[in-house]
XYZ file of C-alpha atoms in Angstrom:
738
model
C 60.812 61.104 -62.605
C 60.549 57.353 -62.785
C 61.758 56.572 -58.555
C 58.235 55.171 -57.816
C 55.620 52.971 -59.054
C 52.098 51.561 -58.381
C 50.173 48.800 -58.997
C 46.545 48.294 -58.442
C 43.882 45.439 -58.957
C 40.465 45.032 -58.069
C 38.128 42.302 -58.663
C 34.216 41.812 -58.048
C 33.092 38.005 -59.374
C 29.679 37.066 -58.813
C 28.715 32.835 -59.497
C 24.864 32.124 -59.204
C 25.791 28.253 -59.459
C 24.302 25.364 -60.274
C 21.299 23.718 -58.524
C 21.959 19.820 -57.817
C 19.460 19.009 -60.422
C 20.780 21.218 -62.774
C 22.070 18.373 -65.027
C 20.923 15.472 -66.375
C 23.894 13.448 -65.227
C 22.565 14.447 -61.517
C 19.343 13.912 -62.215
C 19.547 10.629 -63.298
C 21.109 9.622 -60.086
C 23.596 6.634 -61.421
C 25.893 5.357 -59.172
C 27.290 1.939 -57.696
C 24.823 0.341 -54.620
C 25.458 -2.937 -52.867
C 23.583 -5.712 -54.604
C 20.778 -7.095 -52.363
C 21.730 -10.480 -51.578
C 25.138 -10.025 -52.081
C 26.200 -6.699 -50.029
C 29.871 -6.899 -50.292
C 29.245 -6.573 -54.458
C 28.213 -3.311 -55.945
C 26.077 -3.082 -58.912
C 25.493 0.210 -61.450
C 21.937 1.419 -60.617
C 19.679 4.693 -61.472
C 17.640 6.912 -59.741
C 19.597 6.144 -56.604
C 17.580 6.827 -53.479
C 17.967 6.668 -49.580
C 14.592 5.195 -47.450
C 13.544 8.701 -45.745
C 10.551 10.490 -46.805
C 8.964 14.051 -45.966
C 6.398 12.478 -44.063
C 8.111 9.484 -42.029
C 8.283 6.006 -43.299
C 8.326 3.052 -40.625
C 11.290 0.823 -40.670
C 10.274 -1.526 -37.876
C 8.486 -1.908 -34.845
C 9.610 -3.531 -31.735
C 8.602 -4.492 -28.174
C 6.931 -7.719 -30.046
C 8.198 -10.487 -31.926
C 10.361 -10.389 -34.439
C 7.405 -11.534 -37.172
C 4.911 -9.062 -35.373
C 7.281 -5.875 -35.303
C 8.080 -6.662 -39.116
C 4.039 -6.361 -40.073
C 3.979 -2.753 -39.704
C 7.258 -2.016 -41.299
C 6.935 -0.323 -44.893
C 4.294 2.323 -43.691
C 4.353 6.027 -44.837
C 2.518 8.699 -43.861
C 1.546 11.555 -46.368
C 0.275 15.050 -46.108
C -2.198 15.065 -42.648
C -0.949 11.656 -41.839
C -2.248 9.436 -44.296
C -0.624 5.984 -44.631
C -0.006 4.197 -47.625
C 2.644 1.345 -48.641
C 6.097 2.508 -48.380
C 7.786 1.396 -52.328
C 11.215 0.251 -51.808
C 11.931 0.455 -55.979
C 14.322 -1.593 -57.184
C 17.776 -3.305 -55.912
C 16.554 -2.345 -52.357
C 18.889 -2.960 -49.318
C 16.423 -0.483 -47.359
C 14.093 -3.032 -46.346
C 13.861 -3.319 -42.754
C 17.076 -0.860 -42.060
C 17.358 2.658 -41.270
C 20.034 2.941 -43.854
C 20.704 2.003 -47.354
C 20.127 2.289 -51.064
C 17.464 1.439 -53.533
C 16.917 2.249 -57.117
C 13.673 4.252 -57.569
C 10.574 4.278 -55.063
C 9.797 6.130 -52.341
C 13.270 7.001 -50.853
C 15.083 10.611 -51.145
C 16.725 11.392 -53.768
C 20.586 12.218 -52.029
C 22.430 12.981 -55.099
C 20.220 16.179 -56.190
C 20.622 17.768 -52.600
C 23.525 19.772 -52.686
C 24.888 22.213 -55.693
C 26.990 21.139 -58.632
C 28.326 24.877 -58.492
C 27.735 26.485 -55.343
C 26.607 30.190 -55.595
C 29.936 32.553 -54.992
C 30.742 36.422 -54.413
C 34.082 37.230 -54.330
C 35.873 40.712 -53.995
C 39.824 41.180 -54.034
C 41.887 44.287 -54.062
C 45.588 44.263 -54.078
C 47.812 47.614 -54.175
C 51.532 47.812 -54.387
C 53.719 50.615 -53.770
C 57.817 51.406 -54.387
C 59.996 54.259 -54.004
C 63.112 54.608 -54.723
C 64.430 57.070 -51.635
C 68.063 56.521 -52.689
C 69.839 55.270 -55.745
C 70.446 52.230 -53.291
C 67.749 52.269 -51.089
C 64.024 51.138 -52.465
C 61.216 51.198 -49.714
C 58.160 49.348 -50.919
C 54.600 48.563 -49.380
C 51.955 46.331 -50.288
C 48.192 45.369 -48.795
C 45.470 43.329 -50.040
C 42.096 42.455 -49.216
C 40.051 39.492 -49.976
C 36.406 38.529 -49.303
C 34.437 35.448 -49.970
C 30.834 34.875 -49.257
C 29.166 31.840 -50.261
C 25.639 30.094 -49.488
C 26.591 26.251 -49.598
C 23.861 23.324 -48.980
C 24.330 20.672 -46.972
C 22.881 17.107 -46.445
C 18.985 17.194 -46.146
C 17.870 17.126 -42.676
C 17.297 13.079 -42.169
C 17.006 11.215 -38.895
C 15.302 8.544 -36.887
C 12.552 8.688 -34.410
C 11.485 6.444 -31.841
C 7.102 6.336 -31.597
C 5.793 5.174 -28.712
C 2.577 3.083 -29.316
C 0.993 5.968 -27.010
C 2.181 8.673 -29.099
C -0.937 11.378 -29.332
C -0.180 13.057 -32.743
C -0.358 8.891 -34.000
C -3.333 7.908 -32.276
C -4.908 11.390 -34.111
C -3.292 10.512 -37.533
C -3.614 6.665 -36.845
C -5.643 5.057 -34.860
C -6.133 1.995 -36.703
C -2.309 1.686 -37.007
C -2.469 2.140 -32.536
C -5.138 -0.890 -32.714
C -3.113 -2.865 -34.897
C 0.216 -2.305 -32.598
C -1.724 -3.323 -29.672
C -3.339 -6.529 -30.854
C 0.531 -7.712 -31.949
C 1.586 -6.752 -28.429
C 4.483 -3.944 -30.833
C 5.074 -1.148 -28.203
C 7.076 1.356 -30.498
C 8.445 1.686 -34.082
C 11.668 3.291 -35.420
C 10.916 6.037 -38.175
C 12.907 7.741 -40.935
C 11.645 11.246 -41.516
C 13.227 13.743 -43.744
C 12.309 17.436 -42.070
C 12.045 20.356 -44.951
C 9.250 22.178 -43.792
C 12.236 24.944 -42.587
C 13.943 24.141 -46.278
C 17.362 22.691 -46.398
C 20.319 23.073 -43.828
C 22.672 25.764 -45.373
C 25.872 26.937 -44.426
C 26.724 30.616 -45.130
C 30.387 31.243 -45.494
C 31.855 34.664 -44.880
C 35.788 34.116 -45.441
C 37.945 37.626 -45.228
C 41.718 38.204 -45.725
C 43.509 41.322 -44.541
C 47.297 41.398 -45.434
C 50.283 44.081 -44.925
C 53.696 43.786 -45.956
C 56.554 46.505 -45.275
C 60.156 46.221 -46.332
C 63.185 47.818 -48.214
C 65.380 46.717 -50.729
C 69.372 47.931 -50.161
C 72.107 47.504 -52.715
C 75.399 47.437 -50.774
C 77.700 47.329 -53.670
C 77.684 43.963 -55.602
C 75.188 42.971 -52.611
C 71.495 42.567 -52.333
C 69.538 43.003 -49.032
C 66.101 43.054 -48.484
C 64.214 42.867 -45.233
C 60.161 42.998 -44.975
C 57.559 42.281 -42.464
C 54.139 41.364 -42.993
C 50.781 40.511 -40.943
C 48.215 38.792 -42.203
C 44.253 37.859 -40.791
C 41.989 35.203 -41.503
C 38.498 35.647 -40.720
C 36.148 32.901 -40.963
C 32.369 33.241 -39.981
C 29.921 30.199 -41.184
C 26.461 30.248 -39.387
C 24.520 26.881 -40.442
C 20.699 27.981 -40.662
C 18.031 25.209 -40.278
C 20.297 22.760 -37.844
C 18.589 20.337 -35.852
C 19.084 19.870 -32.250
C 19.440 16.642 -31.975
C 18.185 16.245 -27.994
C 15.301 18.501 -28.861
C 13.677 16.446 -31.373
C 13.629 13.145 -29.221
C 12.152 15.135 -26.647
C 9.733 16.762 -28.711
C 8.103 13.632 -30.843
C 7.811 11.514 -27.749
C 4.178 13.167 -27.585
C 1.488 12.602 -24.790
C -1.945 13.969 -24.400
C -2.333 16.201 -20.968
C -4.798 18.364 -19.723
C -6.536 18.168 -23.710
C -3.059 19.334 -24.907
C -0.654 17.697 -26.648
C 2.604 18.166 -25.065
C 6.108 16.551 -24.865
C 6.574 13.531 -22.087
C 9.405 15.262 -20.626
C 7.867 18.806 -20.150
C 8.930 19.358 -16.797
C 12.814 18.208 -17.484
C 12.431 20.615 -20.578
C 10.661 23.765 -19.940
C 9.487 25.409 -23.017
C 9.793 22.354 -25.222
C 7.160 22.121 -27.928
C 5.622 18.414 -29.311
C 6.461 17.775 -32.595
C 3.817 16.016 -35.297
C 5.855 13.840 -37.529
C 3.324 12.067 -39.471
C 3.203 13.869 -42.948
C 4.858 16.794 -44.897
C 3.904 20.119 -43.313
C 2.459 18.464 -40.291
C 4.933 20.257 -37.420
C 3.669 23.297 -36.358
C 5.753 26.662 -36.311
C 6.710 26.419 -33.045
C 7.663 22.603 -32.724
C 10.104 23.879 -35.841
C 11.822 26.579 -33.511
C 12.066 24.626 -30.986
C 13.617 21.820 -32.789
C 15.906 23.605 -35.297
C 18.726 26.351 -34.198
C 21.567 28.067 -36.060
C 25.178 26.641 -35.398
C 27.376 29.187 -34.517
C 30.734 28.935 -35.596
C 33.971 32.021 -35.977
C 37.154 31.403 -36.338
C 40.515 34.030 -36.571
C 43.707 33.169 -37.552
C 47.045 35.663 -37.524
C 50.522 35.565 -39.193
C 53.341 37.744 -38.223
C 56.151 37.063 -40.589
C 59.845 39.137 -40.304
C 62.489 38.115 -42.866
C 65.644 38.999 -44.237
C 68.189 38.003 -47.186
C 70.975 38.999 -48.587
C 71.971 37.791 -52.301
C 75.441 38.486 -54.268
C 78.252 36.625 -55.510
C 80.883 35.935 -53.077
C 84.249 35.510 -55.481
C 84.947 34.267 -58.782
C 86.022 30.612 -59.631
C 87.602 29.629 -63.032
C 84.144 28.667 -64.259
C 82.208 32.040 -63.213
C 81.222 33.756 -59.892
C 80.205 31.647 -56.877
C 76.428 32.888 -56.054
C 75.431 33.200 -52.817
C 71.918 33.703 -50.852
C 71.451 33.703 -46.897
C 68.900 34.440 -44.973
C 66.436 34.125 -41.638
C 62.815 34.280 -41.175
C 60.118 34.217 -38.130
C 56.765 33.256 -38.217
C 53.882 33.380 -35.605
C 50.606 31.664 -35.856
C 47.759 32.076 -33.969
C 43.845 30.818 -34.321
C 41.152 31.079 -32.043
C 37.724 29.515 -32.745
C 34.247 30.445 -31.296
C 31.160 28.635 -31.179
C 27.611 28.547 -29.785
C 27.050 26.396 -26.536
C 24.813 23.880 -28.069
C 27.596 23.360 -30.741
C 30.201 22.836 -27.578
C 27.709 20.343 -26.520
C 27.688 18.196 -29.539
C 23.868 19.390 -29.508
C 23.463 19.659 -33.492
C 22.965 17.089 -36.221
C 25.712 18.983 -38.150
C 28.892 20.463 -37.447
C 29.489 20.907 -34.035
C 32.318 23.141 -34.359
C 34.460 22.909 -30.726
C 36.042 26.350 -29.362
C 39.929 25.867 -29.370
C 42.750 28.476 -29.322
C 46.477 27.330 -30.431
C 49.611 29.089 -31.663
C 53.160 28.069 -32.408
C 56.233 29.931 -33.671
C 59.065 29.014 -36.633
C 62.553 30.518 -36.584
C 64.364 29.424 -39.739
C 67.526 29.701 -41.255
C 68.993 29.176 -44.395
C 71.832 29.647 -46.928
C 72.078 28.363 -50.894
C 75.151 28.666 -53.079
C 75.069 28.267 -57.200
C 78.500 27.236 -57.630
C 80.037 27.131 -61.156
C 82.387 23.761 -61.411
C 83.055 23.404 -65.593
C 83.083 25.861 -68.457
C 83.641 25.291 -72.116
C 85.918 22.187 -72.186
C 84.810 18.972 -74.069
C 81.186 17.803 -73.447
C 80.902 20.556 -70.863
C 79.513 23.712 -72.202
C 79.142 24.567 -68.757
C 78.057 22.275 -65.037
C 76.656 24.317 -62.127
C 76.207 22.683 -58.706
C 73.395 23.910 -56.307
C 73.601 23.391 -52.906
C 71.174 24.453 -50.333
C 70.171 23.830 -46.499
C 67.674 25.030 -43.962
C 67.503 24.905 -40.200
C 64.148 25.190 -38.579
C 62.605 25.332 -34.854
C 59.181 25.035 -34.551
C 57.525 25.517 -30.848
C 55.558 22.683 -31.170
C 57.819 19.764 -32.347
C 61.531 21.275 -32.244
C 64.451 21.356 -35.016
C 64.042 20.063 -38.521
C 66.546 20.182 -41.075
C 65.809 20.152 -45.190
C 68.633 20.624 -47.666
C 69.267 20.303 -51.694
C 71.751 19.555 -54.080
C 71.517 19.780 -57.293
C 73.669 20.046 -60.811
C 73.083 21.266 -64.366
C 75.017 20.277 -67.281
C 74.869 22.410 -70.234
C 76.820 19.312 -72.886
C 76.174 21.327 -75.737
C 73.712 24.680 -76.730
C 71.059 21.985 -77.796
C 71.417 20.094 -74.586
C 71.154 20.143 -71.070
C 71.156 17.776 -67.846
C 69.927 18.230 -64.841
C 69.269 16.354 -61.633
C 68.685 17.142 -57.472
C 68.526 15.246 -54.747
C 66.190 16.977 -51.818
C 64.996 15.956 -48.032
C 62.232 18.420 -47.174
C 59.541 18.543 -44.618
C 56.125 19.810 -43.933
C 55.312 20.675 -40.430
C 51.808 19.997 -39.153
C 49.408 23.022 -39.736
C 47.209 24.595 -36.818
C 44.074 23.263 -37.806
C 45.779 19.562 -37.692
C 47.664 20.092 -34.453
C 44.939 21.900 -32.176
C 41.308 21.627 -33.696
C 39.341 20.466 -30.905
C 36.301 18.937 -33.103
C 34.413 19.311 -35.940
C 31.405 17.055 -36.761
C 30.078 16.329 -40.522
C 27.708 13.782 -41.659
C 28.692 11.025 -44.396
C 28.054 8.184 -45.868
C 29.459 4.929 -44.816
C 30.346 1.783 -46.709
C 30.114 -1.192 -44.353
C 30.581 -4.199 -47.288
C 34.018 -5.511 -46.584
C 34.291 -8.945 -45.207
C 33.565 -8.604 -41.669
C 31.462 -5.592 -41.536
C 27.369 -5.681 -42.124
C 27.164 -5.629 -45.629
C 25.188 -2.080 -45.389
C 25.720 1.171 -46.349
C 24.822 3.877 -43.335
C 23.806 7.203 -44.444
C 24.127 10.447 -42.235
C 26.662 8.983 -39.954
C 28.354 11.775 -37.739
C 32.043 12.169 -38.382
C 34.098 14.146 -35.800
C 37.419 15.808 -36.899
C 39.873 16.615 -34.483
C 43.140 17.650 -34.203
C 46.678 16.279 -32.493
C 49.219 18.328 -30.830
C 51.742 15.427 -30.547
C 51.973 15.275 -34.334
C 55.674 15.989 -35.974
C 56.954 17.139 -39.201
C 56.788 14.470 -41.919
C 60.001 14.034 -43.960
C 59.965 13.664 -48.022
C 63.237 12.278 -49.565
C 63.129 13.338 -53.755
C 64.992 12.491 -56.268
C 64.841 14.155 -59.783
C 66.783 13.783 -63.049
C 66.004 15.166 -66.603
C 67.128 17.196 -69.637
C 66.000 19.894 -71.606
C 66.582 19.719 -75.365
C 66.434 22.916 -77.876
C 67.381 21.658 -81.212
C 69.107 24.406 -82.893
C 68.359 22.491 -86.508
C 64.515 23.132 -85.349
C 64.310 27.020 -84.068
C 61.759 27.413 -81.440
C 61.199 23.989 -80.328
C 61.970 22.829 -76.873
C 61.520 19.537 -74.873
C 61.909 18.935 -70.896
C 61.590 15.498 -69.502
C 62.074 14.875 -65.538
C 61.802 11.262 -63.897
C 61.315 11.690 -60.185
C 60.708 9.452 -56.930
C 59.678 10.996 -53.773
C 59.348 8.889 -50.294
C 57.571 10.780 -47.511
C 58.061 9.460 -44.138
C 55.989 10.148 -40.767
C 53.262 10.861 -43.368
C 50.463 13.226 -41.946
C 46.891 11.872 -42.690
C 43.533 11.779 -41.471
C 43.093 8.335 -40.076
C 39.611 7.250 -39.290
C 36.068 7.661 -41.017
C 35.743 5.107 -44.068
C 39.057 4.323 -43.790
C 38.777 3.099 -40.289
C 35.565 1.214 -40.898
C 37.451 -0.720 -43.872
C 40.597 -1.460 -42.203
C 38.913 -2.565 -38.779
C 36.771 -4.739 -40.980
C 39.842 -6.476 -42.084
C 41.657 -6.414 -39.171
C 39.630 -6.127 -35.881
C 43.081 -5.791 -33.832
C 43.644 -2.320 -35.424
C 44.166 0.679 -33.136
C 41.903 2.404 -35.571
C 38.835 0.191 -34.327
C 38.928 2.588 -31.598
C 37.761 5.187 -33.963
C 34.305 3.715 -35.209
C 31.425 3.294 -32.934
C 28.478 0.824 -33.555
C 25.668 0.215 -32.364
C 24.782 -2.255 -29.092
C 25.670 -5.508 -29.569
C 22.134 -6.589 -28.883
C 20.796 -4.834 -32.612
C 21.302 -6.880 -35.399
C 22.744 -5.615 -37.884
C 25.159 -3.450 -35.506
C 25.032 -0.184 -37.384
C 28.426 2.426 -37.310
C 26.499 5.326 -35.783
C 29.755 7.266 -35.449
C 33.187 7.834 -36.926
C 35.949 9.892 -35.731
C 38.899 11.128 -37.565
C 42.175 12.572 -36.236
C 45.458 13.452 -38.482
C 48.594 11.123 -36.886
C 51.923 10.025 -38.150
C 51.643 6.898 -39.194
C 51.852 5.869 -42.845
C 55.011 6.199 -45.286
C 54.052 7.102 -48.796
C 56.183 6.589 -52.254
C 55.309 8.393 -55.761
C 57.528 7.884 -59.073
C 56.357 9.042 -62.332
C 57.673 11.034 -65.666
C 56.897 14.829 -66.389
C 56.966 16.022 -69.654
C 56.545 19.280 -71.855
C 57.160 20.371 -75.426
C 56.438 23.042 -77.530
C 57.012 24.774 -81.245
C 56.665 28.436 -81.700
C 57.287 29.932 -85.321
C 56.672 33.030 -87.292
C 53.971 31.269 -89.767
C 55.757 33.212 -92.762
C 58.603 30.758 -92.328
C 56.208 27.918 -93.160
C 53.960 30.169 -95.918
C 55.841 32.649 -98.047
C 52.367 34.488 -98.339
C 51.310 34.264 -95.054
C 50.573 37.346 -92.730
C 52.721 38.072 -90.238
C 51.902 36.314 -86.899
C 52.746 33.318 -84.485
C 51.765 29.833 -83.917
C 52.642 28.183 -80.547
C 51.945 24.339 -79.947
C 52.715 23.503 -76.431
C 51.521 20.065 -74.575
C 52.132 19.344 -70.899
C 51.834 15.723 -69.601
C 52.598 13.871 -66.752
C 52.584 9.696 -66.121
C 52.118 8.390 -62.539
C 53.627 4.823 -62.488
C 53.359 4.341 -58.662
C 51.611 5.925 -55.503
C 51.499 3.638 -52.822
C 50.976 4.141 -48.931
C 52.784 1.817 -46.640
C 50.575 1.448 -43.353
C 50.778 -0.908 -40.735
C 46.807 -1.020 -40.674
C 46.418 -2.149 -44.276
C 47.742 -3.897 -46.851
C 50.128 -1.798 -49.580
C 48.184 -0.843 -52.700
C 49.441 0.841 -55.963
C 46.565 3.636 -56.333
C 48.630 5.061 -59.329
C 45.675 4.857 -62.003
C 43.314 4.562 -59.390
C 39.900 6.390 -59.983
C 37.878 6.424 -56.644
C 39.233 9.476 -54.185
C 37.555 7.355 -51.255
C 39.063 4.087 -52.226
C 41.620 4.435 -49.185
C 44.547 5.643 -51.030
C 44.120 9.227 -48.594
C 44.173 11.571 -51.912
C 42.091 12.201 -54.943
C 41.462 9.912 -57.816
C 44.899 9.334 -59.783
C 44.921 8.415 -63.152
C 48.211 7.073 -64.907
C 48.258 9.755 -67.365
C 46.963 13.391 -67.588
C 48.165 16.233 -69.944
C 47.170 19.613 -72.023
C 47.932 19.691 -75.724
C 47.234 23.596 -76.840
C 47.479 25.500 -80.094
C 47.893 29.542 -79.420
C 47.796 31.781 -82.712
C 48.349 35.777 -82.446
C 48.579 38.167 -85.711
C 48.436 41.472 -85.320
C 45.250 42.701 -82.604
C 43.357 39.042 -83.040
C 44.602 36.187 -81.024
C 42.935 32.458 -80.635
C 43.174 29.653 -78.259
C 42.343 25.946 -78.411
C 43.015 23.248 -75.869
C 42.641 19.719 -75.377
C 42.465 18.197 -71.793
C 43.322 14.713 -71.366
C 42.526 12.284 -68.449
C 43.494 8.638 -68.824
C 41.779 5.725 -68.468
C 41.627 4.407 -64.606
C 40.519 1.200 -62.636
C 37.492 2.508 -60.597
C 38.711 0.524 -57.405
C 41.514 -1.304 -57.108
C 40.299 -2.954 -53.776
C 37.418 -4.608 -55.944
C 37.364 -7.505 -58.317
C 35.481 -7.104 -61.110
C 32.197 -9.542 -61.320
C 33.213 -10.152 -57.732
C 32.881 -7.276 -55.778
C 31.675 -5.138 -58.324
C 29.872 -4.999 -62.167
C 31.839 -2.166 -62.657
C 35.714 -1.048 -62.610
C 37.202 0.645 -65.541
C 37.036 4.233 -66.153
C 37.081 5.291 -69.569
C 39.681 7.879 -71.224
C 38.319 11.459 -71.162
C 39.075 14.322 -73.398
C 37.745 17.904 -73.345
C 38.027 20.936 -75.600
C 38.374 24.663 -74.970
C 38.732 27.851 -76.972
C 39.074 31.235 -77.172
C 39.165 34.314 -79.549
C 40.363 37.453 -78.306
C 40.842 41.011 -79.860
C 42.578 43.737 -78.926
C 41.038 47.249 -79.600
C 42.889 50.175 -80.875
C 44.066 52.944 -78.890
C 45.081 56.535 -79.322
C 47.531 56.246 -75.990
C 50.291 53.594 -76.675
C 50.014 52.607 -72.922
C 46.219 51.828 -72.890
C 45.485 48.125 -74.115
C 42.192 47.177 -74.163
C 41.151 43.764 -75.197
C 37.574 41.740 -75.767
C 37.600 38.037 -75.300
C 34.910 34.818 -75.781
C 36.151 31.672 -73.878
C 34.142 28.473 -73.986
C 35.179 25.574 -72.053
C 33.889 22.286 -72.640
C 33.435 23.113 -76.534
C 31.727 19.777 -77.522
C 29.138 19.840 -74.367
C 30.592 16.381 -73.149
C 28.833 14.612 -70.447
C 30.594 13.569 -67.462
C 32.426 10.342 -67.191
C 31.072 7.787 -65.233
C 33.414 7.641 -61.955
C 31.302 7.396 -58.991
C 32.063 8.741 -55.686
C 29.567 6.689 -53.206
C 31.242 8.247 -50.079
C 30.175 11.693 -48.668
C 26.667 13.276 -47.955
C 25.756 13.587 -51.307
C 27.204 10.304 -53.409
C 27.572 11.546 -57.029
C 27.725 9.953 -60.500
C 31.327 11.441 -61.576
C 34.529 12.977 -59.546
C 34.092 16.440 -59.626
C 37.591 17.083 -59.556
C 38.789 15.832 -62.653
C 35.496 15.493 -64.590
C 33.488 18.289 -65.786
C 29.844 18.340 -64.456
C 28.400 21.728 -66.336
C 29.019 21.137 -69.896
C 29.300 23.747 -72.414
C 30.045 27.263 -70.834
C 30.761 30.759 -72.299
C 32.421 33.662 -70.449
C 32.647 37.166 -72.112
C 35.312 39.427 -70.980
C 37.383 42.821 -71.142
C 40.533 43.315 -70.040
C 42.062 46.428 -69.619
C 45.618 47.876 -68.801
C 46.956 51.340 -68.586
């Protein structure tokens, strides 16, 4: 009796998500866009759009003089190819360009094209069992399975088309335009189109994880010995439907009349090609859509095997107490294989184009840790304890690496404890950073920096690839702090820790938006090779492709302080007639004084207090102050909870100057309130516990704080990593233990 235990847990969760236009803040489409006539400055505007329409929109002509080419600019094609003037809205940088932003008008509202909360289905199973075979030997096993399924909307299918004057579909729907082009000497034109006849491009994510663990724990006198083996695998499948095949679209859109039939001009070299009519929403035939759209296939399998053993116990007794030690070793093996379809491997789709790759590495580690009592019960030292730890690791990809930690805890008296530590830590590159062969996504590129074109380009392909030459990054950290538990205020606890961390050989993704910015500021930068622009004959030279790859190039430095305070008391200590119950007040806060990335490619900026995630910091938005204040009350079967989440004031973008390069640069502080009340149902059995609860997040239904993010495929008016986008949200649930 009592020799074995069994733990089982199961979860099934479904979230229907929130559409991109499901909240007023997203429907308003507020963001910072380049100011016409001074594109190095961003200005606040509403109803942000990009120059793409569902039926097509002529950007500019070609083949004639500049003046004549411009005369056919701004023609929009409606259903059936009916022509009308394209409305450029206000504050437009889209006139005569294939990219840019405008406020209002006929463009596409990109900010609502992706979900605020993506639909998600999650399944989790967990089982653990242990059994005492002998008084000194226990065996254990555990297993888990999880599966996540999500349908995610991608950026809409925007693309550019070159339409020749002799296009057969153009002759049908706009003979007057053909005649006008002939008179002007214009031989072709560039057209933006938003192809939504099949709906949005969607990723259908299926992510499965399986894990098994077996081991034993043995007691050998005063020593504990634990050994285990673990196996796990992760399978990800992401088919992407309605993905445009770029080369096929180029073939299909160049249509000519042959024998009374409209066919692609290059049909002989592209068997099975079908002509695509781009003029007007709904104009392409089903066969044409079948030809130019496809499904991207991507599957990745990652497996991990881990074997480890450790022994803990007291080595011997010193005058101040026993010297505790832990020693052990671990072996890990990771393997990953990615498979994709032939079109993706040839980089033929508009999105994704994951390249197949296979990579593996092994790690062997040995460690030792000592807890050494130094002084006990002397003047100003109730107890002083030192902690020393060291670890050696050998990576099959980068060789040997060492890390260590030295710390001390000084208990001055029962009320006050001081603590300090110094450590050297490493982070080795993961398997994706090392071996990924390439993944393509589309993003918006801001090119409004000195030396750039002064424009913003939408839907620029961004290819991310691995770097097998990476080495581990090294962090040197120091922490000094104290814990104060005053005897004169029972139930109170205060803790403060000051820290500094410096990371050398930091692994970060170089390229993309950072490469465009840094190359504009420094044309000799090696990151210029990560940016591909259009031909020199074009004006302006558009950013048509960017590359991102992990490199060991920078160093990072951070400094700050963490604070925690709590006070728990029985209510009847304050109120003589109060019913039994407890009230707990707890505050947790952090202050970041500095976070700097030192790079040979760009000026060093302290990004602590910076509110723009893609401002070149290589990290998310970083308020100086962030914290929570909570109240917990419990009385018999009823418990309640109230919490305030606080996000401090920030500078929106420290790389910009208010009034010079932006008209907005101050993100105000924000506080959210959450609450919960729970009731524990009476039960006949002591071991059974059932609780029902009501949880309300964002009690005051506060709107998102304006902290615009202009990067990514979907510019947003706030940072979803910091600020709530959903509004007041209710959860009702039941918890049962038995």
